[in-house]
mmCIF file of C-alpha atoms in Angstrom:
data_model
loop_
_atom_site.group_PDB
_atom_site.id
_atom_site.type_symbol
_atom_site.label_atom_id
_atom_site.label_comp_id
_atom_site.label_asym_id
_atom_site.label_seq_id
_atom_site.Cartn_x
_atom_site.Cartn_y
_atom_site.Cartn_z
ATOM 1 C CA MET Y 21 76.363 127.382 -64.987
ATOM 2 C CA ASN Y 22 78.642 126.110 -67.757
ATOM 3 C CA LEU Y 23 82.228 125.950 -66.479
ATOM 4 C CA ASP Y 24 83.729 124.563 -69.679
ATOM 5 C CA PRO Y 25 85.016 127.899 -71.085
ATOM 6 C CA HIS Y 26 87.147 128.344 -67.943
ATOM 7 C CA ILE Y 27 88.672 124.846 -67.936
ATOM 8 C CA PRO Y 28 92.229 124.913 -69.356
ATOM 9 C CA PRO Y 29 92.421 122.895 -72.596
ATOM 10 C CA ALA Y 30 95.063 120.562 -71.143
ATOM 11 C CA CYS Y 31 92.601 119.502 -68.419
ATOM 12 C CA ARG Y 32 89.459 118.985 -70.494
ATOM 13 C CA HIS Y 33 89.918 115.280 -71.156
ATOM 14 C CA LEU Y 34 90.413 114.599 -67.457
ATOM 15 C CA THR Y 35 87.313 116.645 -66.608
ATOM 16 C CA ALA Y 36 85.307 114.757 -69.253
ATOM 17 C CA ALA Y 37 86.454 111.407 -67.864
ATOM 18 C CA LEU Y 38 85.635 112.460 -64.298
ATOM 19 C CA ARG Y 39 82.147 113.624 -65.240
ATOM 20 C CA ALA Y 40 81.383 110.443 -67.145
ATOM 21 C CA ALA Y 41 82.708 108.276 -64.301
ATOM 22 C CA VAL Y 42 80.632 110.136 -61.695
ATOM 23 C CA ASN Y 43 77.440 109.728 -63.703
ATOM 24 C CA GLY Y 44 78.119 106.346 -65.294
ATOM 25 C CA ASP Y 45 77.845 107.859 -68.762
ATOM 26 C CA PRO Y 46 79.361 106.495 -71.982
ATOM 27 C CA ALA Y 47 82.766 107.840 -72.909
ATOM 28 C CA PRO Y 48 82.538 111.088 -74.894
ATOM 29 C CA PRO Y 49 83.741 110.514 -78.481
ATOM 30 C CA ASP Y 50 86.534 113.070 -78.252
ATOM 31 C CA LEU Y 51 87.845 111.339 -75.120
ATOM 32 C CA ALA Y 52 87.763 107.846 -76.598
ATOM 33 C CA ASP Y 53 89.331 108.862 -79.901
ATOM 34 C CA ALA Y 54 91.665 111.732 -79.101
ATOM 35 C CA ALA Y 55 92.783 111.426 -75.495
ATOM 36 C CA ASP Y 56 96.486 111.343 -74.719
ATOM 37 C CA TRP Y 57 96.169 108.395 -72.341
ATOM 38 C CA PRO Y 58 99.642 108.660 -70.755
ATOM 39 C CA ALA Y 59 99.014 112.355 -70.017
ATOM 40 C CA LEU Y 60 95.507 111.596 -68.760
ATOM 41 C CA PHE Y 61 96.865 108.917 -66.440
ATOM 42 C CA ARG Y 62 99.485 111.286 -65.078
ATOM 43 C CA GLN Y 63 96.864 113.971 -64.430
ATOM 44 C CA ALA Y 64 94.472 111.481 -62.826
ATOM 45 C CA CYS Y 65 97.215 110.373 -60.428
ATOM 46 C CA GLU Y 66 98.140 113.950 -59.564
ATOM 47 C CA GLN Y 67 94.489 114.780 -58.890
ATOM 48 C CA GLY Y 68 93.819 111.631 -56.849
ATOM 49 C CA LEU Y 69 91.324 110.287 -59.394
ATOM 50 C CA ALA Y 70 93.012 107.301 -61.066
ATOM 51 C CA THR Y 71 91.450 104.610 -58.879
ATOM 52 C CA PHE Y 72 88.037 106.272 -59.187
ATOM 53 C CA ILE Y 73 88.120 106.507 -62.996
ATOM 54 C CA PHE Y 74 89.606 103.083 -63.756
ATOM 55 C CA PRO Y 75 86.482 100.977 -62.948
ATOM 56 C CA TRP Y 76 84.479 103.225 -65.273
ATOM 57 C CA LEU Y 77 87.085 102.715 -68.023
ATOM 58 C CA THR Y 78 86.714 98.938 -67.763
ATOM 59 C CA VAL Y 79 82.950 99.262 -68.327
ATOM 60 C CA ARG Y 80 82.635 102.092 -70.852
ATOM 61 C CA LEU Y 81 85.892 101.521 -72.769
ATOM 62 C CA ASN Y 82 86.200 97.801 -72.151
ATOM 63 C CA ASP Y 83 87.690 97.206 -75.581
ATOM 64 C CA ARG Y 84 90.759 99.139 -74.349
ATOM 65 C CA PHE Y 85 90.784 98.780 -70.574
ATOM 66 C CA SER Y 86 90.141 95.642 -68.580
ATOM 67 C CA LEU Y 87 91.051 93.928 -65.343
ATOM 68 C CA VAL Y 88 93.375 91.590 -67.251
ATOM 69 C CA PRO Y 89 95.854 92.415 -70.043
ATOM 70 C CA ARG Y 90 94.444 92.403 -73.571
ATOM 71 C CA PRO Y 91 95.863 92.767 -77.069
ATOM 72 C CA GLY Y 92 95.364 96.231 -78.530
ATOM 73 C CA GLU Y 93 94.983 98.049 -75.243
ATOM 74 C CA PRO Y 94 96.491 101.546 -74.957
ATOM 75 C CA PRO Y 95 100.217 101.613 -74.156
ATOM 76 C CA ASN Y 96 99.649 102.594 -70.534
ATOM 77 C CA ALA Y 97 96.525 100.530 -69.793
ATOM 78 C CA ALA Y 98 98.756 98.421 -67.565
ATOM 79 C CA ASP Y 99 99.611 101.548 -65.531
ATOM 80 C CA TRP Y 100 95.927 102.240 -64.830
ATOM 81 C CA ARG Y 101 95.372 98.609 -63.900
ATOM 82 C CA ALA Y 102 98.433 98.438 -61.644
ATOM 83 C CA ARG Y 103 97.434 101.636 -59.881
ATOM 84 C CA PHE Y 104 93.999 100.246 -59.105
ATOM 85 C CA PHE Y 105 95.194 96.831 -57.967
ATOM 86 C CA ALA Y 106 97.829 98.437 -55.739
ATOM 87 C CA ALA Y 107 95.007 100.305 -54.004
ATOM 88 C CA LEU Y 108 93.295 97.049 -52.962
ATOM 89 C CA PRO Y 109 95.843 95.880 -50.350
ATOM 90 C CA ASP Y 110 96.554 99.494 -49.392
ATOM 91 C CA THR Y 111 92.873 99.914 -48.560
ATOM 92 C CA ARG Y 112 92.798 96.779 -46.412
ATOM 93 C CA ARG Y 113 95.870 97.923 -44.488
ATOM 94 C CA ARG Y 114 94.346 101.364 -44.044
ATOM 95 C CA GLN Y 115 91.105 99.867 -42.732
ATOM 96 C CA ASN Y 116 92.986 97.633 -40.310
ATOM 97 C CA GLN Y 117 95.009 100.581 -39.075
ATOM 98 C CA LEU Y 118 91.906 102.678 -38.498
ATOM 99 C CA GLU Y 119 90.070 99.817 -36.814
ATOM 100 C CA ASP Y 120 92.957 99.301 -34.370
ATOM 101 C CA LEU Y 121 92.978 103.016 -33.547
ATOM 102 C CA LEU Y 122 89.236 103.210 -32.980
ATOM 103 C CA ALA Y 123 89.224 100.096 -30.798
ATOM 104 C CA ASP Y 124 91.988 101.442 -28.566
ATOM 105 C CA LEU Y 125 90.568 104.954 -28.257
ATOM 106 C CA ALA Y 126 87.058 103.647 -27.555
ATOM 107 C CA ALA Y 127 88.454 101.456 -24.772
ATOM 108 C CA ALA Y 128 90.076 104.589 -23.324
ATOM 109 C CA HIS Y 129 86.744 106.489 -23.595
ATOM 110 C CA ILE Y 130 88.233 109.063 -25.970
ATOM 111 C CA GLY Y 131 85.715 110.426 -28.445
ATOM 112 C CA ILE Y 132 86.900 110.603 -32.053
ATOM 113 C CA VAL Y 133 85.517 111.947 -35.324
ATOM 114 C CA VAL Y 134 86.971 110.305 -38.433
ATOM 115 C CA LEU Y 135 87.420 113.022 -41.066
ATOM 116 C CA LYS Y 136 87.707 113.411 -44.818
ATOM 117 C CA GLY Y 137 88.844 110.485 -46.951
ATOM 118 C CA ALA Y 138 88.994 107.843 -44.242
ATOM 119 C CA TRP Y 139 85.277 108.367 -43.543
ATOM 120 C CA LEU Y 140 84.097 109.251 -47.044
ATOM 121 C CA SER Y 141 85.727 106.191 -48.593
ATOM 122 C CA GLU Y 142 83.514 104.010 -46.396
ATOM 123 C CA THR Y 143 80.296 105.999 -46.694
ATOM 124 C CA VAL Y 144 79.876 107.679 -50.096
ATOM 125 C CA TYR Y 145 82.224 105.898 -52.516
ATOM 126 C CA ALA Y 146 80.978 102.776 -54.272
ATOM 127 C CA SER Y 147 84.087 100.950 -53.099
ATOM 128 C CA PRO Y 148 86.639 102.232 -50.548
ATOM 129 C CA GLU Y 149 89.661 101.594 -52.771
ATOM 130 C CA GLN Y 150 88.335 104.244 -55.156
ATOM 131 C CA ARG Y 151 89.243 106.927 -52.586
ATOM 132 C CA THR Y 152 92.980 107.121 -51.993
ATOM 133 C CA MET Y 153 94.512 109.311 -49.287
ATOM 134 C CA SER Y 154 97.868 110.296 -47.852
ATOM 135 C CA ASP Y 155 96.943 110.168 -44.146
ATOM 136 C CA LEU Y 156 94.214 109.423 -41.619
ATOM 137 C CA ASP Y 157 92.587 112.555 -40.207
ATOM 138 C CA LEU Y 158 91.046 112.320 -36.755
ATOM 139 C CA LEU Y 159 89.389 114.999 -34.623
ATOM 140 C CA VAL Y 160 89.666 114.846 -30.837
ATOM 141 C CA ARG Y 161 88.391 117.266 -28.219
ATOM 142 C CA GLU Y 162 91.165 119.527 -26.995
ATOM 143 C CA ALA Y 163 90.499 118.311 -23.447
ATOM 144 C CA ASP Y 164 91.275 114.752 -24.639
ATOM 145 C CA ARG Y 165 94.286 115.694 -26.740
ATOM 146 C CA ASP Y 166 96.972 114.724 -24.238
ATOM 147 C CA ALA Y 167 95.231 111.452 -23.357
ATOM 148 C CA CYS Y 168 94.919 110.625 -27.058
ATOM 149 C CA HIS Y 169 98.582 111.465 -27.565
ATOM 150 C CA ALA Y 170 99.505 109.045 -24.765
ATOM 151 C CA ARG Y 171 97.401 106.289 -26.327
ATOM 152 C CA LEU Y 172 99.044 106.813 -29.719
ATOM 153 C CA LEU Y 173 102.484 106.607 -28.138
ATOM 154 C CA SER Y 174 101.502 103.389 -26.366
ATOM 155 C CA LEU Y 175 100.469 101.920 -29.736
ATOM 156 C CA GLY Y 176 103.884 102.683 -31.199
ATOM 157 C CA TYR Y 177 103.111 105.922 -33.038
ATOM 158 C CA VAL Y 178 105.863 108.528 -33.115
ATOM 159 C CA PRO Y 179 105.103 112.257 -33.480
ATOM 160 C CA SER Y 180 106.782 113.823 -36.482
ATOM 161 C CA THR Y 181 107.219 117.143 -34.665
ATOM 162 C CA LEU Y 182 105.747 117.981 -31.292
ATOM 163 C CA THR Y 183 103.381 120.914 -31.764
ATOM 164 C CA PHE Y 184 101.497 120.912 -28.464
ATOM 165 C CA GLY Y 185 103.503 123.866 -27.143
ATOM 166 C CA ASN Y 186 102.902 125.932 -30.253
ATOM 167 C CA PRO Y 187 99.936 128.311 -29.782
ATOM 168 C CA PHE Y 188 99.495 128.462 -33.570
ATOM 169 C CA ALA Y 189 99.178 124.687 -33.992
ATOM 170 C CA TYR Y 190 95.913 122.846 -34.285
ATOM 171 C CA ASP Y 191 97.036 119.353 -35.259
ATOM 172 C CA GLN Y 192 99.797 116.836 -34.631
ATOM 173 C CA ARG Y 193 101.158 114.302 -37.100
ATOM 174 C CA TYR Y 194 102.267 110.755 -36.196
ATOM 175 C CA ARG Y 195 103.878 107.870 -38.009
ATOM 176 C CA HIS Y 196 104.013 104.175 -37.176
ATOM 177 C CA PRO Y 197 106.723 101.801 -38.410
ATOM 178 C CA ARG Y 198 104.212 99.038 -39.175
ATOM 179 C CA HIS Y 199 101.277 101.034 -40.530
ATOM 180 C CA PRO Y 200 101.014 102.550 -44.007
ATOM 181 C CA LEU Y 201 99.564 105.982 -43.306
ATOM 182 C CA PRO Y 202 100.498 108.863 -41.037
ATOM 183 C CA VAL Y 203 97.835 109.931 -38.563
ATOM 184 C CA GLU Y 204 96.947 113.605 -38.352
ATOM 185 C CA LEU Y 205 95.325 114.354 -35.007
ATOM 186 C CA HIS Y 206 93.262 117.570 -35.030
ATOM 187 C CA TRP Y 207 91.846 119.429 -32.078
ATOM 188 C CA HIS Y 208 90.876 122.450 -34.190
ATOM 189 C CA PHE Y 209 90.783 123.423 -37.864
ATOM 190 C CA ALA Y 210 92.402 126.854 -37.914
ATOM 191 C CA SER Y 211 95.357 128.599 -36.386
ATOM 192 C CA ALA Y 212 95.285 131.668 -34.201
ATOM 193 C CA GLN Y 213 97.729 133.056 -36.757
ATOM 194 C CA ASP Y 214 95.059 133.095 -39.481
ATOM 195 C CA THR Y 215 93.603 136.594 -39.623
ATOM 196 C CA VAL Y 216 91.796 136.169 -42.950
ATOM 197 C CA THR Y 217 88.973 133.798 -42.051
ATOM 198 C CA PRO Y 218 87.260 133.232 -38.716
ATOM 199 C CA PRO Y 219 88.081 129.933 -37.014
ATOM 200 C CA PRO Y 220 85.293 127.327 -37.024
ATOM 201 C CA ASP Y 221 83.184 127.062 -33.879
ATOM 202 C CA ILE Y 222 84.734 123.851 -32.589
ATOM 203 C CA ALA Y 223 82.337 123.547 -29.629
ATOM 204 C CA ALA Y 224 79.320 123.788 -31.939
ATOM 205 C CA ILE Y 225 80.890 121.265 -34.326
ATOM 206 C CA TRP Y 226 81.253 118.758 -31.500
ATOM 207 C CA SER Y 227 77.702 119.435 -30.308
ATOM 208 C CA ALA Y 228 76.351 118.706 -33.797
ATOM 209 C CA ALA Y 229 78.427 115.529 -34.285
ATOM 210 C CA LEU Y 230 76.325 112.379 -34.460
ATOM 211 C CA PRO Y 231 76.889 109.039 -32.734
ATOM 212 C CA ALA Y 232 78.014 106.381 -35.205
ATOM 213 C CA ARG Y 233 79.725 103.021 -35.409
ATOM 214 C CA TRP Y 234 82.286 101.626 -37.810
ATOM 215 C CA LYS Y 235 83.108 97.920 -37.756
ATOM 216 C CA GLY Y 236 81.442 97.777 -34.363
ATOM 217 C CA HIS Y 237 83.465 100.582 -32.800
ATOM 218 C CA PRO Y 238 81.720 103.702 -31.438
ATOM 219 C CA LEU Y 239 82.727 107.116 -32.730
ATOM 220 C CA ARG Y 240 81.220 110.450 -33.672
ATOM 221 C CA ALA Y 241 80.460 111.469 -37.249
ATOM 222 C CA LEU Y 242 79.878 114.833 -38.868
ATOM 223 C CA SER Y 243 76.427 115.238 -40.359
ATOM 224 C CA PRO Y 244 76.284 115.379 -44.179
ATOM 225 C CA ALA Y 245 75.884 119.172 -44.045
ATOM 226 C CA ASP Y 246 78.864 119.490 -41.706
ATOM 227 C CA GLN Y 247 80.936 117.260 -43.959
ATOM 228 C CA LEU Y 248 80.155 119.584 -46.861
ATOM 229 C CA ALA Y 249 81.000 122.650 -44.783
ATOM 230 C CA HIS Y 250 84.240 121.058 -43.601
ATOM 231 C CA ALA Y 251 85.175 120.268 -47.205
ATOM 232 C CA ALA Y 252 84.503 123.894 -48.131
ATOM 233 C CA GLN Y 253 86.533 125.166 -45.181
ATOM 234 C CA HIS Y 254 89.413 122.906 -46.226
ATOM 235 C CA ILE Y 255 89.263 124.191 -49.804
ATOM 236 C CA LEU Y 256 89.295 127.778 -48.564
ATOM 237 C CA HIS Y 257 92.256 126.929 -46.332
ATOM 238 C CA HIS Y 258 94.152 125.876 -49.469
ATOM 239 C CA LEU Y 259 92.884 128.819 -51.562
ATOM 240 C CA PHE Y 260 91.209 126.412 -54.015
ATOM 241 C CA ALA Y 261 94.577 124.893 -54.990
ATOM 242 C CA MET Y 262 93.506 121.365 -54.106
ATOM 243 C CA PRO Y 263 93.283 118.120 -56.077
ATOM 244 C CA LEU Y 264 90.017 117.501 -57.898
ATOM 245 C CA ARG Y 265 89.456 114.590 -55.524
ATOM 246 C CA GLY Y 266 88.223 117.103 -52.932
ATOM 247 C CA TYR Y 267 85.499 118.323 -55.297
ATOM 248 C CA LEU Y 268 84.596 114.741 -56.160
ATOM 249 C CA ASP Y 269 84.072 114.137 -52.421
ATOM 250 C CA ILE Y 270 81.556 116.993 -52.378
ATOM 251 C CA ALA Y 271 79.696 115.734 -55.445
ATOM 252 C CA LEU Y 272 79.379 112.227 -54.010
ATOM 253 C CA LEU Y 273 78.237 113.603 -50.645
ATOM 254 C CA LEU Y 274 75.533 115.640 -52.358
ATOM 255 C CA THR Y 275 74.389 112.610 -54.338
ATOM 256 C CA ALA Y 276 74.416 110.231 -51.370
ATOM 257 C CA HIS Y 277 72.385 112.588 -49.168
ATOM 258 C CA ALA Y 278 70.298 114.359 -51.817
ATOM 259 C CA ASP Y 279 66.994 113.504 -50.147
ATOM 260 C CA ALA Y 280 68.044 114.580 -46.659
ATOM 261 C CA LEU Y 281 69.928 117.851 -47.141
ATOM 262 C CA THR Y 282 67.976 121.064 -46.590
ATOM 263 C CA PRO Y 283 68.879 124.752 -46.923
ATOM 264 C CA ALA Y 284 68.569 125.083 -43.134
ATOM 265 C CA ASP Y 285 71.079 122.247 -42.667
ATOM 266 C CA LEU Y 286 73.609 124.049 -44.856
ATOM 267 C CA GLU Y 287 72.963 127.413 -43.235
ATOM 268 C CA ASN Y 288 73.541 125.978 -39.764
ATOM 269 C CA ALA Y 289 76.631 124.053 -40.861
ATOM 270 C CA SER Y 290 78.002 127.158 -42.584
ATOM 271 C CA ALA Y 291 77.588 129.065 -39.322
ATOM 272 C CA ARG Y 292 79.481 126.377 -37.384
ATOM 273 C CA TRP Y 293 82.321 126.210 -39.900
ATOM 274 C CA ARG Y 294 82.177 129.939 -40.663
ATOM 275 C CA THR Y 295 82.407 129.510 -44.389
ATOM 276 C CA GLY Y 296 79.961 132.309 -45.205
ATOM 277 C CA PRO Y 297 78.569 132.269 -48.751
ATOM 278 C CA ALA Y 298 81.699 130.415 -49.895
ATOM 279 C CA LEU Y 299 79.900 127.155 -49.070
ATOM 280 C CA ALA Y 300 77.234 127.755 -51.720
ATOM 281 C CA PHE Y 301 79.905 128.833 -54.221
ATOM 282 C CA ILE Y 302 81.971 125.687 -53.647
ATOM 283 C CA LEU Y 303 78.931 123.419 -53.959
ATOM 284 C CA HIS Y 304 78.153 125.000 -57.335
ATOM 285 C CA LEU Y 305 81.799 124.631 -58.351
ATOM 286 C CA ALA Y 306 81.932 120.948 -57.398
ATOM 287 C CA CYS Y 307 78.659 120.240 -59.203
ATOM 288 C CA GLY Y 308 79.860 122.034 -62.317
ATOM 289 C CA LEU Y 309 83.179 120.198 -62.361
ATOM 290 C CA THR Y 310 81.515 116.798 -62.017
ATOM 291 C CA ALA Y 311 78.248 117.453 -63.917
ATOM 292 C CA THR Y 312 76.351 116.564 -60.747
ATOM 293 C CA PRO Y 313 72.965 118.245 -60.237
ATOM 294 C CA LEU Y 314 72.308 120.007 -56.974
ATOM 295 C CA PRO Y 315 69.671 118.233 -54.870
ATOM 296 C CA PRO Y 316 66.195 119.637 -55.670
ATOM 297 C CA ALA Y 317 65.768 121.156 -52.211
ATOM 298 C CA LEU Y 318 68.935 123.230 -52.665
ATOM 299 C CA ARG Y 319 68.607 124.413 -56.266
ATOM 300 C CA ASP Y 320 66.480 127.463 -55.556
ATOM 301 C CA ALA Y 321 67.945 128.163 -52.128
ATOM 302 C CA LEU Y 322 71.604 128.592 -53.047
ATOM 303 C CA PRO Y 323 72.651 131.782 -54.835
ATOM 304 C CA ALA Y 324 74.190 131.472 -58.269
ATOM 305 C CA PRO Y 325 77.998 131.707 -58.205
ATOM 306 C CA ASP Y 326 79.747 134.907 -59.200
ATOM 307 C CA PRO Y 327 81.112 134.322 -62.750
ATOM 308 C CA GLU Y 328 84.220 136.405 -62.058
ATOM 309 C CA LEU Y 329 85.062 134.352 -58.970
ATOM 310 C CA LEU Y 330 84.496 131.151 -60.933
ATOM 311 C CA ALA Y 331 86.905 132.311 -63.604
ATOM 312 C CA ARG Y 332 89.537 132.963 -60.926
ATOM 313 C CA ALA Y 333 88.958 129.770 -58.961
ATOM 314 C CA LEU Y 334 88.669 127.243 -61.763
ATOM 315 C CA PRO Y 335 92.257 127.319 -63.090
ATOM 316 C CA LEU Y 336 93.543 126.789 -59.546
ATOM 317 C CA THR Y 337 91.093 123.935 -59.104
ATOM 318 C CA VAL Y 338 91.778 121.878 -62.218
ATOM 319 C CA ASP Y 339 95.466 122.750 -62.554
ATOM 320 C CA PRO Y 340 96.722 123.687 -59.071
ATOM 321 C CA PRO Y 341 100.228 125.082 -58.591
ATOM 322 C CA ALA Y 342 102.786 122.666 -57.215
ATOM 323 C CA ALA Y 343 102.943 122.817 -53.439
ATOM 324 C CA PRO Y 344 106.333 122.909 -51.725
ATOM 325 C CA ALA Y 345 107.501 119.622 -50.268
ATOM 326 C CA ARG Y 346 106.202 119.324 -46.744
ATOM 327 C CA GLU Y 347 105.368 116.743 -44.146
ATOM 328 C CA SER Y 348 101.776 117.908 -43.813
ATOM 329 C CA ALA Y 349 99.321 120.244 -45.451
ATOM 330 C CA THR Y 350 99.446 122.226 -42.231
ATOM 331 C CA HIS Y 351 102.457 124.449 -41.675
ATOM 332 C CA HIS Y 352 103.397 125.089 -38.072
ATOM 333 C CA PRO Y 353 105.807 128.020 -37.905
ATOM 334 C CA ALA Y 354 108.550 128.166 -35.338
ATOM 335 C CA LEU Y 355 107.544 129.826 -32.106
ATOM 336 C CA PRO Y 356 108.379 133.556 -32.193
ATOM 337 C CA ALA Y 357 110.882 134.935 -29.737
ATOM 338 C CA ALA Y 358 108.211 137.297 -28.421
ATOM 339 C CA PRO Y 359 104.426 137.136 -28.764
ATOM 340 C CA PRO Y 360 103.224 138.986 -31.864
ATOM 341 C CA PRO Y 361 101.053 142.050 -31.301
ATOM 342 C CA ALA Y 362 97.363 141.289 -30.941
ATOM 343 C CA ARG Y 363 95.398 141.617 -34.156
ATOM 344 C CA PRO Y 364 91.615 141.924 -34.376
ATOM 345 C CA ARG Y 365 89.734 138.855 -35.537
ATOM 346 C CA PRO Y 366 87.070 139.050 -38.225
ATOM 347 C CA ALA Y 367 83.559 139.062 -36.846
ATOM 348 C CA ALA Y 368 81.355 135.983 -36.807
ATOM 349 C CA PRO Y 369 80.079 134.819 -40.202
ATOM 350 C CA ARG Y 370 76.779 135.791 -41.675
ATOM 351 C CA ARG Y 371 74.260 133.017 -41.130
ATOM 352 C CA CYS Y 372 72.514 133.650 -44.436
ATOM 353 C CA LEU Y 373 74.088 131.989 -47.479
ATOM 354 C CA ARG Y 374 72.646 134.678 -49.739
ATOM 355 C CA SER Y 375 74.719 137.557 -48.399
ATOM 356 C CA GLU Y 376 76.779 139.411 -50.993
ATOM 357 C CA ARG Y 377 77.818 142.602 -49.197
ATOM 358 C CA PRO Y 378 81.574 143.299 -49.436
ATOM 359 C CA THR Y 379 83.747 143.000 -46.348
ATOM 360 C CA PRO Y 380 86.412 145.710 -46.111
ATOM 361 C CA GLU Y 381 88.248 143.913 -43.284
ATOM 362 C CA ILE Y 382 89.331 141.095 -45.631
ATOM 363 C CA PRO Y 383 92.347 141.976 -47.806
ATOM 364 C CA ALA Y 384 91.319 142.410 -51.431
ATOM 365 C CA GLN Y 385 94.337 140.732 -53.022
ATOM 366 C CA GLU Y 386 93.943 139.375 -56.528
ATOM 367 C CA SER Y 387 95.748 136.176 -55.596
ATOM 368 C CA ASN Y 388 93.505 135.594 -52.591
ATOM 369 C CA LEU Y 389 90.074 134.250 -53.425
ATOM 370 C CA TYR Y 390 88.912 134.883 -49.890
ATOM 371 C CA SER Y 391 88.434 138.503 -50.984
ATOM 372 C CA GLY Y 392 85.386 137.459 -52.981
ATOM 373 C CA PHE Y 393 83.494 136.175 -49.966
ATOM 374 C CA CYS Y 394 81.838 137.781 -46.976
ATOM 375 C CA PHE Y 395 82.483 136.268 -43.542
ATOM 376 C CA LYS Y 396 81.065 138.879 -41.161
ATOM 377 C CA ASN Y 397 77.661 139.724 -39.765
#
């Protein structure tokens, strides 16, 4: 499906650059000749794409962008270059930080799943510095949470705000005076306060996690299908108002594992993460944004996206509203003075990705894209 009519004009040059960089294509003529490069750089930074696009610029527009300064380069070519070179030492520090964490937690026999950018940068990106991030996301079993917390404290990490006593919390954030990135320790992916979408089946997610090693250290890894379902769940959590980097992650995952992914894999992962048919929709959206073809095994199995939902989701995707300043993407409200009244949870998700029946239990608010998806049996 052609998404171009729904892409805001101010974002079309960035989308064209992203698509060309993903596929290694030549620069489109309108991008090379008419792009506002300072504005494009600003957008690429906001969307977490600058370090991914820059290597492509040095190959496909090497008369204007290079690894060393050149006469005649665009006024802000130095900004692109500086951004990329700054990512090189940042990546090494990030890798060292993660390696120290994994070594300590493995010695303590605490199982860990490395999530999102920290894992994807090492497994699906051509070079890890192309995937920037604002924190390290780790998943620990809830039974190991307190032991993991103690190990982090022993390593010098300091919790930003203690959330263990909050029944609505599902992660804890830490900082370290000598390490570059905060650590976000998850034991779940949804709050008991969320009455819109069902919480993922955390026990099933752990059961499906695969043994893996990184730099010699043992850990658990989500399967490719579970990584896609987690990415979709995260996008739903943010109501599609996420940087384009998250959709790039999906496109690169699909490309890296094109020969191994099956419809059954996605159906089972969707059931674990309880994304319903939103998973198929988000895969189509990511492929459309990046001009990445769906793997052959999935093309006929996934339902076509609803055009109306695409029209509502796309502006939020390519030009998301500014988020309020916050320590973490997760908001942990203050504990209420009295427990709130019990509210019914939505039923378990439909296992079939093709379901399109409406769900009256989900609020049909125009501003809430959840209303377009079905999560119940």
